[in-house]
Amino acid sequence: MYYFDHCASTPPLPEVIRTMAEVMAEHYANPSSLHRGGAEAAKLLERARAVIAGAFGTEAGEWFFTSGGTESNNLAVVGAARQYRSRGNHLITSAVEHPSVLEPFRMLEREGFRVTYLPVDGCGVVSPEAVEAALTDETTLVSVMHVNNEVGSVQPLAAIGSLLHRRPRTLFHVDGVQSIGKLPVRLREWGVDLLAASAHKVGGPRGIGLLYKREGVRLAPLMGGGGQEGGVRPGTENVPAIVAAAKAFRLAVESQKQRAGRMYRLRGKLLACVAAIPELVLNGGGSADDPAGTGGSEEKEPAAAPHIVHFSYPGMKPEVFVHMLEKHRILASTKSACSSKDDKPSAVLEAMGADRERAASGIRISFGDEHGDAELEWLCGMLGQVVKKLKPLERKMNE
Amino acid sequence: MKTDMILVRFGELTVKGRNRGQFEKRMVEQVKRMLRPFPNASIERTYGRLYISLNGEAYEEIAAKLKDVFGIVSFSPVRRTESELEAIQAAAVDVMRALPKEPETFKVSARRVLKAFPHNSQEMNHLVGSSVLRAFPALKVDVRTPEVELRVEIQPEGTYIFSEVVPGAGGFPFGTNGKAMLMLSGGIDSPVAGYLAMRKGLEIEAVHFHSYPFTSEQAKEKVIELARRLAYYSGKAIKLHLVSFTEIQTAFTQSNQDHLIITLMRRSMLRIAERLAERSGALGIVSGDSLGQVASQTLSSMNVIGRTVGLPLLRPLIMTDKNDIIRMAERIGTYKTSILPYEDCCTLFVPKSPSTNPNLKVVEKVESFVPRLSDMIEEAVAGTETIHVSEQTPAGLLSAGREDWF
């Protein structure tokens, strides 16, 4: 199989699986128990926290374990909005956020909060000026993702962070699920107050996520329980998954730079091959000569993530395309895996100004460390063949 | 100016007369140890000073470590050049140019140790000053309160030029003033007392009293972590004596003298510490007492408690306010560990109203009624567990699980 769906999930690293199994076998005591077994399990948690904090240049006390990216995003958005409601009622996010961010905002709207959904440009990027214009004295939270999970656009977090730096009463939440291990995540430098991450996007176990909460920030918890994780996220901690996740995150952050270089090169190759197929339209930033979309500047932050190529085949149902690729042992996806089973056009593509046909026919290729030139060439060849086969079947989506 | 050398000045130890050689030797050892992670840096020793040649190593990283070496009064990033007028003038301009911000006023202070140098100090002030003025037309000389004092030292081996003087930790090199036992409780004060004792050149061994199962394993790990931090400053492993105090403490709680129990405990702890001190040749006991802070730290309590032992009781914090102690603890990196919420044996069994004014005769009498007290003290000494804690000793946390899991 050629697995090109890394945005949805990544193959767990062998050393992560080994760690998880060993910890699971040896440390089954409840970390909240008073006895030695509990104390040892609790120490493993703290060491895992310290390892993660070290990887991101932060303090151990700023990291909390959750059940995954969705819970981290929910806890950050809802927890912050409710906690600081006495300061104000207005929240800002972007139109291209992941459902685990958008849905909590819709929930908050039903609770009476006012939410501004910022537009994006044709590449899927939010402008810092739009953030600035939307800010009011009532704004308590700005939530902008780092890398878009569908098209891979990269948001200008440094610029947004510096805007918010002058407004200590407005918190800055970042959904970092798709960016960790792919791009540098500079929490301190950007002034990030809250960040969500998910271990299975970096070769870690499923069902475990991270929430970064800058020291001093408070959150209203979503769950009531035994007071674990400082009461922010009660519930018995999943010790083996947490230890394995710490390893996965550390490895991902340590190898990020080297990975990005390699992947941008592969991305450029794939962009060139998609561009050569006239039926396909590329979505998102970057080009074959400039896969990072920096225009050759070394200082400029990239506009496109290194591991995602997204295109539309207007006139074709994307699931047909996906299944055709699958016949050739290639696994790709339509939009985000979380919402790929509904057949509505992509809200992200619509927000980027795509017409309905283009928005309803998106294909996402996302790759990882196991891919090299050979795999990319195989994929390119197959894309051409599949398009050739499907061409006679092209029809309007609405027929 | 890229710093190529650091001039290190020793502090109080220069008054030590005949012991000076000994002190300087210790200093060199300490600095060498500190430089171990920087293999290219080398040391040159001259009278009362050290010169560290960076040979490409990062100045900032070495400077950060130098600030923690006891016995260094100050240091300066310097530029070294040949002792020739033109080279000195050019280097002086370089040093001025490298300042983070151009000052408005400056002066030159030249020192001529190499008497064969053709110009005297006065002339040099003038000669160097005028070449700097030519390079910076906006600059003015102010001999009284200059913003920058450009120092030029003409030594036989070369001329050193610098303007910055960074204060060091001061004190004496570790272990040059003998050895003492530190009563290390796990609170905020005692690690700071230990730090100050070490800064005065004392080698320390730490004593910690625990009352397992009344105190937890985490309390012990907390103390190991504190000792580890202190070992960073000493540069070598610190002996940590872990004494089980459960039996003695339990005996005191049964004597029905609740308000005296802290006094009684302290006296027994001191006796045990003194016996341990005898065993290891320590000549004093350091504690984190601060006058008036708690009941056992009133003058009256300290009198009754202190009379237990013959060794000098050293209390570096005695006249210090709590806020100042906290600030010091933060600076030396022990505060965060100290405030971890684990019981130590003094916070257990604390009576509602401990005596602030105990009577020595009464206390002695109560002690005489405690069965087997001196035996228990001997047993506690005999049962002491001693561990060597070095900076590299993995803290409790880091020993969790296996290395390859993370």
PDB file of C-alpha atoms in Angstrom, chain A residues 119-365:
ATOM      1  CA  PRO A 119     -12.325  35.258   5.618  1.00  0.00           C
ATOM      2  CA  VAL A 120      -9.274  33.873   3.810  1.00  0.00           C
ATOM      3  CA  ASP A 121      -7.614  34.701   0.509  1.00  0.00           C
ATOM      4  CA  GLY A 122      -7.456  32.453  -2.532  1.00  0.00           C
ATOM      5  CA  CYS A 123      -4.605  30.473  -0.975  1.00  0.00           C
ATOM      6  CA  GLY A 124      -6.516  29.907   2.248  1.00  0.00           C
ATOM      7  CA  VAL A 125      -4.584  32.437   4.343  1.00  0.00           C
ATOM      8  CA  VAL A 126      -6.037  34.800   6.958  1.00  0.00           C
ATOM      9  CA  SER A 127      -4.682  38.339   6.872  1.00  0.00           C
ATOM     10  CA  PRO A 128      -3.372  39.856  10.108  1.00  0.00           C
ATOM     11  CA  GLU A 129      -5.068  43.109   9.096  1.00  0.00           C
ATOM     12  CA  ALA A 130      -8.417  41.307   9.129  1.00  0.00           C
ATOM     13  CA  VAL A 131      -7.670  40.086  12.650  1.00  0.00           C
ATOM     14  CA  GLU A 132      -6.763  43.593  13.719  1.00  0.00           C
ATOM     15  CA  ALA A 133      -9.942  45.024  12.211  1.00  0.00           C
ATOM     16  CA  ALA A 134     -12.092  42.440  13.955  1.00  0.00           C
ATOM     17  CA  LEU A 135     -10.641  43.002  17.433  1.00  0.00           C
ATOM     18  CA  THR A 136     -12.847  44.832  19.916  1.00  0.00           C
ATOM     19  CA  ASP A 137     -12.503  45.653  23.595  1.00  0.00           C
ATOM     20  CA  GLU A 138     -14.807  42.716  24.171  1.00  0.00           C
ATOM     21  CA  THR A 139     -12.587  40.174  22.377  1.00  0.00           C
ATOM     22  CA  THR A 140     -11.279  37.530  24.756  1.00  0.00           C
ATOM     23  CA  LEU A 141     -10.055  34.875  22.328  1.00  0.00           C
ATOM     24  CA  VAL A 142      -8.547  34.658  18.861  1.00  0.00           C
ATOM     25  CA  SER A 143      -8.238  31.153  17.465  1.00  0.00           C
ATOM     26  CA  VAL A 144      -6.274  30.579  14.268  1.00  0.00           C
ATOM     27  CA  MET A 145      -4.880  27.249  13.115  1.00  0.00           C
ATOM     28  CA  HIS A 146      -1.232  26.913  12.125  1.00  0.00           C
ATOM     29  CA  VAL A 147      -1.516  24.598   9.105  1.00  0.00           C
ATOM     30  CA  ASN A 148      -4.857  24.008   7.432  1.00  0.00           C
ATOM     31  CA  ASN A 149      -5.754  20.339   7.477  1.00  0.00           C
ATOM     32  CA  GLU A 150      -7.308  20.336   4.019  1.00  0.00           C
ATOM     33  CA  VAL A 151      -5.211  22.503   1.732  1.00  0.00           C
ATOM     34  CA  GLY A 152      -2.093  22.978   3.867  1.00  0.00           C
ATOM     35  CA  SER A 153      -2.125  26.768   3.948  1.00  0.00           C
ATOM     36  CA  VAL A 154       0.073  28.266   6.695  1.00  0.00           C
ATOM     37  CA  GLN A 155      -1.350  31.099   8.764  1.00  0.00           C
ATOM     38  CA  PRO A 156       0.779  34.151   9.699  1.00  0.00           C
ATOM     39  CA  LEU A 157       0.941  33.353  13.409  1.00  0.00           C
ATOM     40  CA  ALA A 158       3.933  35.570  14.164  1.00  0.00           C
ATOM     41  CA  ALA A 159       2.112  38.630  12.855  1.00  0.00           C
ATOM     42  CA  ILE A 160      -1.153  37.772  14.605  1.00  0.00           C
ATOM     43  CA  GLY A 161       0.731  37.030  17.797  1.00  0.00           C
ATOM     44  CA  SER A 162       2.460  40.384  17.750  1.00  0.00           C
ATOM     45  CA  LEU A 163      -0.896  42.137  17.287  1.00  0.00           C
ATOM     46  CA  LEU A 164      -2.250  40.342  20.329  1.00  0.00           C
ATOM     47  CA  HIS A 165       0.902  40.998  22.311  1.00  0.00           C
ATOM     48  CA  ARG A 166      -0.375  44.515  22.939  1.00  0.00           C
ATOM     49  CA  ARG A 167      -3.681  43.106  24.218  1.00  0.00           C
ATOM     50  CA  PRO A 168      -3.039  40.962  27.268  1.00  0.00           C
ATOM     51  CA  ARG A 169      -6.778  40.441  27.784  1.00  0.00           C
ATOM     52  CA  THR A 170      -7.163  38.642  24.463  1.00  0.00           C
ATOM     53  CA  LEU A 171      -5.949  35.050  24.443  1.00  0.00           C
ATOM     54  CA  PHE A 172      -4.363  33.450  21.390  1.00  0.00           C
ATOM     55  CA  HIS A 173      -5.262  29.843  20.608  1.00  0.00           C
ATOM     56  CA  VAL A 174      -3.547  27.872  17.871  1.00  0.00           C
ATOM     57  CA  ASP A 175      -4.629  24.525  16.471  1.00  0.00           C
ATOM     58  CA  GLY A 176      -1.211  22.979  15.881  1.00  0.00           C
ATOM     59  CA  VAL A 177      -2.422  19.497  15.018  1.00  0.00           C
ATOM     60  CA  GLN A 178      -1.178  19.564  11.417  1.00  0.00           C
ATOM     61  CA  SER A 179       1.981  21.598  11.932  1.00  0.00           C
ATOM     62  CA  ILE A 180       4.001  19.935  14.677  1.00  0.00           C
ATOM     63  CA  GLY A 181       6.899  18.045  13.159  1.00  0.00           C
ATOM     64  CA  LYS A 182       6.269  19.753   9.830  1.00  0.00           C
ATOM     65  CA  LEU A 183       7.041  23.396  10.621  1.00  0.00           C
ATOM     66  CA  PRO A 184       8.673  25.116  13.597  1.00  0.00           C
ATOM     67  CA  VAL A 185       6.140  25.890  16.338  1.00  0.00           C
ATOM     68  CA  ARG A 186       7.443  28.892  18.290  1.00  0.00           C
ATOM     69  CA  LEU A 187       5.027  29.153  21.194  1.00  0.00           C
ATOM     70  CA  ARG A 188       6.946  31.741  23.203  1.00  0.00           C
ATOM     71  CA  GLU A 189       8.024  33.860  20.278  1.00  0.00           C
ATOM     72  CA  TRP A 190       4.504  34.118  18.852  1.00  0.00           C
ATOM     73  CA  GLY A 191       2.905  34.695  22.243  1.00  0.00           C
ATOM     74  CA  VAL A 192       0.652  31.648  21.986  1.00  0.00           C
ATOM     75  CA  ASP A 193      -1.541  31.131  25.058  1.00  0.00           C
ATOM     76  CA  LEU A 194      -3.158  27.842  24.075  1.00  0.00           C
ATOM     77  CA  LEU A 195      -2.138  25.173  21.591  1.00  0.00           C
ATOM     78  CA  ALA A 196      -3.677  21.853  20.660  1.00  0.00           C
ATOM     79  CA  ALA A 197      -1.764  18.854  19.337  1.00  0.00           C
ATOM     80  CA  SER A 198      -2.480  15.245  18.556  1.00  0.00           C
ATOM     81  CA  ALA A 199       0.000  12.385  18.948  1.00  0.00           C
ATOM     82  CA  HIS A 200      -1.224  10.216  16.072  1.00  0.00           C
ATOM     83  CA  LYS A 201      -0.332  12.938  13.574  1.00  0.00           C
ATOM     84  CA  VAL A 202       3.351  12.565  14.493  1.00  0.00           C
ATOM     85  CA  GLY A 203       3.758   8.801  14.551  1.00  0.00           C
ATOM     86  CA  GLY A 204       2.365   8.488  18.075  1.00  0.00           C
ATOM     87  CA  PRO A 205      -0.550   6.534  19.500  1.00  0.00           C
ATOM     88  CA  ARG A 206      -4.193   7.424  18.813  1.00  0.00           C
ATOM     89  CA  GLY A 207      -6.380   8.744  21.584  1.00  0.00           C
ATOM     90  CA  ILE A 208      -3.834  11.064  23.129  1.00  0.00           C
ATOM     91  CA  GLY A 209      -3.493  14.805  22.680  1.00  0.00           C
ATOM     92  CA  LEU A 210      -1.713  17.741  24.201  1.00  0.00           C
ATOM     93  CA  LEU A 211      -2.973  21.047  25.369  1.00  0.00           C
ATOM     94  CA  TYR A 212      -0.418  23.792  25.944  1.00  0.00           C
ATOM     95  CA  LYS A 213      -1.712  26.387  28.366  1.00  0.00           C
ATOM     96  CA  ARG A 214       0.646  29.237  29.075  1.00  0.00           C
ATOM     97  CA  GLU A 215       1.352  29.735  32.754  1.00  0.00           C
ATOM     98  CA  GLY A 216      -1.200  32.125  34.208  1.00  0.00           C
ATOM     99  CA  VAL A 217      -3.976  31.321  31.747  1.00  0.00           C
ATOM    100  CA  ARG A 218      -7.031  29.718  33.329  1.00  0.00           C
ATOM    101  CA  LEU A 219      -9.616  27.498  31.692  1.00  0.00           C
ATOM    102  CA  ALA A 220     -13.061  26.435  32.814  1.00  0.00           C
ATOM    103  CA  PRO A 221     -12.859  22.619  32.656  1.00  0.00           C
ATOM    104  CA  LEU A 222     -15.260  20.740  30.405  1.00  0.00           C
ATOM    105  CA  MET A 223     -15.450  17.715  32.653  1.00  0.00           C
ATOM    106  CA  GLY A 224     -15.816  17.248  36.380  1.00  0.00           C
ATOM    107  CA  GLY A 225     -13.912  14.465  38.065  1.00  0.00           C
ATOM    108  CA  GLY A 226     -10.976  13.519  40.200  1.00  0.00           C
ATOM    109  CA  GLY A 227      -8.924  16.652  39.743  1.00  0.00           C
ATOM    110  CA  GLN A 228      -6.181  15.067  37.617  1.00  0.00           C
ATOM    111  CA  GLU A 229      -4.108  17.371  35.380  1.00  0.00           C
ATOM    112  CA  GLY A 230      -4.626  20.191  37.833  1.00  0.00           C
ATOM    113  CA  GLY A 231      -8.409  19.862  37.415  1.00  0.00           C
ATOM    114  CA  VAL A 232      -8.144  21.176  33.849  1.00  0.00           C
ATOM    115  CA  ARG A 233      -8.735  17.707  32.462  1.00  0.00           C
ATOM    116  CA  PRO A 234      -9.831  15.177  35.065  1.00  0.00           C
ATOM    117  CA  GLY A 235      -9.841  11.456  34.382  1.00  0.00           C
ATOM    118  CA  THR A 236      -7.243   8.741  34.933  1.00  0.00           C
ATOM    119  CA  GLU A 237      -4.288   9.454  32.692  1.00  0.00           C
ATOM    120  CA  ASN A 238      -3.431   7.032  29.908  1.00  0.00           C
ATOM    121  CA  VAL A 239       0.145   6.454  31.061  1.00  0.00           C
ATOM    122  CA  PRO A 240       1.441   4.198  28.252  1.00  0.00           C
ATOM    123  CA  ALA A 241      -0.012   6.419  25.550  1.00  0.00           C
ATOM    124  CA  ILE A 242       1.322   9.543  27.244  1.00  0.00           C
ATOM    125  CA  VAL A 243       4.868   8.191  27.516  1.00  0.00           C
ATOM    126  CA  ALA A 244       4.746   6.986  23.908  1.00  0.00           C
ATOM    127  CA  ALA A 245       3.329  10.332  22.797  1.00  0.00           C
ATOM    128  CA  ALA A 246       6.154  12.207  24.531  1.00  0.00           C
ATOM    129  CA  LYS A 247       8.617  10.163  22.534  1.00  0.00           C
ATOM    130  CA  ALA A 248       6.747  10.745  19.270  1.00  0.00           C
ATOM    131  CA  PHE A 249       6.525  14.508  19.807  1.00  0.00           C
ATOM    132  CA  ARG A 250      10.167  14.776  20.810  1.00  0.00           C
ATOM    133  CA  LEU A 251      11.309  12.881  17.720  1.00  0.00           C
ATOM    134  CA  ALA A 252       8.984  14.912  15.486  1.00  0.00           C
ATOM    135  CA  VAL A 253      10.249  18.249  16.779  1.00  0.00           C
ATOM    136  CA  GLU A 254      13.898  17.187  16.684  1.00  0.00           C
ATOM    137  CA  SER A 255      13.706  16.032  13.078  1.00  0.00           C
ATOM    138  CA  GLN A 256      11.382  18.814  11.885  1.00  0.00           C
ATOM    139  CA  LYS A 257      13.922  20.933  10.072  1.00  0.00           C
ATOM    140  CA  GLN A 258      15.461  18.085   8.176  1.00  0.00           C
ATOM    141  CA  ARG A 259      12.014  16.666   7.352  1.00  0.00           C
ATOM    142  CA  ALA A 260      10.743  19.987   6.013  1.00  0.00           C
ATOM    143  CA  GLY A 261      13.607  20.303   3.542  1.00  0.00           C
ATOM    144  CA  ARG A 262      13.045  16.819   2.169  1.00  0.00           C
ATOM    145  CA  MET A 263       9.291  17.201   1.981  1.00  0.00           C
ATOM    146  CA  TYR A 264       9.272  20.537   0.237  1.00  0.00           C
ATOM    147  CA  ARG A 265      11.400  18.944  -2.449  1.00  0.00           C
ATOM    148  CA  LEU A 266       8.908  16.077  -2.830  1.00  0.00           C
ATOM    149  CA  ARG A 267       6.032  18.544  -2.740  1.00  0.00           C
ATOM    150  CA  GLY A 268       7.558  20.499  -5.627  1.00  0.00           C
ATOM    151  CA  LYS A 269       7.746  17.291  -7.656  1.00  0.00           C
ATOM    152  CA  LEU A 270       4.128  16.429  -6.987  1.00  0.00           C
ATOM    153  CA  LEU A 271       2.945  19.976  -7.722  1.00  0.00           C
ATOM    154  CA  ALA A 272       4.691  19.832 -11.093  1.00  0.00           C
ATOM    155  CA  CYS A 273       3.051  16.566 -11.944  1.00  0.00           C
ATOM    156  CA  VAL A 274      -0.447  17.735 -10.937  1.00  0.00           C
ATOM    157  CA  ALA A 275       0.053  20.973 -12.871  1.00  0.00           C
ATOM    158  CA  ALA A 276       0.853  18.919 -15.970  1.00  0.00           C
ATOM    159  CA  ILE A 277      -2.578  17.227 -15.900  1.00  0.00           C
ATOM    160  CA  PRO A 278      -4.985  19.770 -17.387  1.00  0.00           C
ATOM    161  CA  GLU A 279      -8.086  18.292 -15.719  1.00  0.00           C
ATOM    162  CA  LEU A 280      -6.706  18.964 -12.247  1.00  0.00           C
ATOM    163  CA  VAL A 281      -6.627  22.371 -10.499  1.00  0.00           C
ATOM    164  CA  LEU A 282      -4.216  22.973  -7.640  1.00  0.00           C
ATOM    165  CA  ASN A 283      -5.558  24.503  -4.449  1.00  0.00           C
ATOM    166  CA  GLY A 284      -3.489  26.277  -1.780  1.00  0.00           C
ATOM    167  CA  GLY A 285      -0.110  27.962  -1.965  1.00  0.00           C
ATOM    168  CA  GLY A 286       3.239  27.208  -3.525  1.00  0.00           C
ATOM    169  CA  SER A 287       4.272  26.145  -7.007  1.00  0.00           C
ATOM    170  CA  ALA A 288       6.535  23.523  -8.500  1.00  0.00           C
ATOM    171  CA  ASP A 289       9.555  25.871  -8.413  1.00  0.00           C
ATOM    172  CA  ASP A 290       8.630  27.314  -5.031  1.00  0.00           C
ATOM    173  CA  PRO A 291       6.843  24.576  -3.101  1.00  0.00           C
ATOM    174  CA  ALA A 292       7.009  26.508   0.190  1.00  0.00           C
ATOM    175  CA  GLY A 293       5.507  29.639  -1.347  1.00  0.00           C
ATOM    176  CA  THR A 294       8.138  31.941   0.127  1.00  0.00           C
ATOM    177  CA  GLY A 295       9.124  33.434  -3.217  1.00  0.00           C
ATOM    178  CA  GLY A 296      12.691  32.342  -2.580  1.00  0.00           C
ATOM    179  CA  SER A 297      13.093  34.462   0.536  1.00  0.00           C
ATOM    180  CA  GLU A 298      14.734  32.677   3.435  1.00  0.00           C
ATOM    181  CA  GLU A 299      13.308  34.951   6.117  1.00  0.00           C
ATOM    182  CA  LYS A 300       9.730  34.730   4.926  1.00  0.00           C
ATOM    183  CA  GLU A 301       7.517  32.178   6.605  1.00  0.00           C
ATOM    184  CA  PRO A 302       6.297  29.524   4.198  1.00  0.00           C
ATOM    185  CA  ALA A 303       2.770  29.901   2.831  1.00  0.00           C
ATOM    186  CA  ALA A 304       2.288  26.189   2.297  1.00  0.00           C
ATOM    187  CA  ALA A 305       2.931  23.192   4.546  1.00  0.00           C
ATOM    188  CA  PRO A 306       5.547  20.748   3.291  1.00  0.00           C
ATOM    189  CA  HIS A 307       3.471  17.576   3.447  1.00  0.00           C
ATOM    190  CA  ILE A 308       0.169  18.429   1.715  1.00  0.00           C
ATOM    191  CA  VAL A 309      -0.812  18.725  -1.949  1.00  0.00           C
ATOM    192  CA  HIS A 310      -4.436  19.510  -2.644  1.00  0.00           C
ATOM    193  CA  PHE A 311      -6.189  19.697  -5.968  1.00  0.00           C
ATOM    194  CA  SER A 312      -9.687  19.544  -7.454  1.00  0.00           C
ATOM    195  CA  TYR A 313     -10.994  17.611 -10.396  1.00  0.00           C
ATOM    196  CA  PRO A 314     -13.977  19.764 -11.321  1.00  0.00           C
ATOM    197  CA  GLY A 315     -16.774  17.680 -12.695  1.00  0.00           C
ATOM    198  CA  MET A 316     -15.683  14.519 -10.936  1.00  0.00           C
ATOM    199  CA  LYS A 317     -16.982  13.075  -7.695  1.00  0.00           C
ATOM    200  CA  PRO A 318     -13.889  12.980  -5.485  1.00  0.00           C
ATOM    201  CA  GLU A 319     -14.746   9.659  -3.857  1.00  0.00           C
ATOM    202  CA  VAL A 320     -14.685   8.019  -7.291  1.00  0.00           C
ATOM    203  CA  PHE A 321     -11.179   9.388  -7.730  1.00  0.00           C
ATOM    204  CA  VAL A 322     -10.144   8.119  -4.306  1.00  0.00           C
ATOM    205  CA  HIS A 323     -11.503   4.657  -4.994  1.00  0.00           C
ATOM    206  CA  MET A 324      -9.809   4.507  -8.393  1.00  0.00           C
ATOM    207  CA  LEU A 325      -6.486   5.370  -6.735  1.00  0.00           C
ATOM    208  CA  GLU A 326      -7.159   2.713  -4.160  1.00  0.00           C
ATOM    209  CA  LYS A 327      -7.416   0.111  -6.918  1.00  0.00           C
ATOM    210  CA  HIS A 328      -3.773   0.952  -7.588  1.00  0.00           C
ATOM    211  CA  ARG A 329      -2.962   0.574  -3.898  1.00  0.00           C
ATOM    212  CA  ILE A 330      -2.806   4.320  -3.297  1.00  0.00           C
ATOM    213  CA  LEU A 331      -4.616   5.670  -0.250  1.00  0.00           C
ATOM    214  CA  ALA A 332      -5.570   9.355  -0.476  1.00  0.00           C
ATOM    215  CA  SER A 333      -8.526  11.332   0.815  1.00  0.00           C
ATOM    216  CA  THR A 334     -11.107  13.846  -0.233  1.00  0.00           C
ATOM    217  CA  LYS A 335     -11.285  16.600   2.366  1.00  0.00           C
ATOM    218  CA  SER A 336     -10.504  16.137   6.020  1.00  0.00           C
ATOM    219  CA  ALA A 337     -11.052  12.579   7.146  1.00  0.00           C
ATOM    220  CA  CYS A 338     -13.350  13.764   9.910  1.00  0.00           C
ATOM    221  CA  SER A 339     -15.924  15.055   7.452  1.00  0.00           C
ATOM    222  CA  SER A 340     -15.129  13.044   4.334  1.00  0.00           C
ATOM    223  CA  LYS A 341     -18.263  10.962   4.628  1.00  0.00           C
ATOM    224  CA  ASP A 342     -20.692  13.805   4.080  1.00  0.00           C
ATOM    225  CA  ASP A 343     -20.960  14.881   0.440  1.00  0.00           C
ATOM    226  CA  LYS A 344     -21.223  18.625   0.939  1.00  0.00           C
ATOM    227  CA  PRO A 345     -18.659  20.755  -0.896  1.00  0.00           C
ATOM    228  CA  SER A 346     -15.605  21.715   1.142  1.00  0.00           C
ATOM    229  CA  ALA A 347     -16.223  24.756   3.306  1.00  0.00           C
ATOM    230  CA  VAL A 348     -12.508  25.503   3.211  1.00  0.00           C
ATOM    231  CA  LEU A 349     -12.429  25.636  -0.577  1.00  0.00           C
ATOM    232  CA  GLU A 350     -15.592  27.731  -0.632  1.00  0.00           C
ATOM    233  CA  ALA A 351     -14.022  30.142   1.834  1.00  0.00           C
ATOM    234  CA  MET A 352     -11.055  30.370  -0.546  1.00  0.00           C
ATOM    235  CA  GLY A 353     -13.426  31.491  -3.293  1.00  0.00           C
ATOM    236  CA  ALA A 354     -13.690  28.233  -5.239  1.00  0.00           C
ATOM    237  CA  ASP A 355     -16.884  27.682  -7.186  1.00  0.00           C
ATOM    238  CA  ARG A 356     -19.199  24.904  -6.114  1.00  0.00           C
ATOM    239  CA  GLU A 357     -17.882  22.407  -8.623  1.00  0.00           C
ATOM    240  CA  ARG A 358     -14.294  22.903  -7.634  1.00  0.00           C
ATOM    241  CA  ALA A 359     -15.171  22.968  -3.935  1.00  0.00           C
ATOM    242  CA  ALA A 360     -16.998  19.653  -4.269  1.00  0.00           C
ATOM    243  CA  SER A 361     -14.192  17.793  -6.030  1.00  0.00           C
ATOM    244  CA  GLY A 362     -11.136  18.214  -3.803  1.00  0.00           C
ATOM    245  CA  ILE A 363      -8.493  15.507  -3.389  1.00  0.00           C
ATOM    246  CA  ARG A 364      -5.845  15.640  -0.657  1.00  0.00           C
ATOM    247  CA  ILE A 365      -2.498  13.909  -0.930  1.00  0.00           C
TER     248      ILE A 365
END
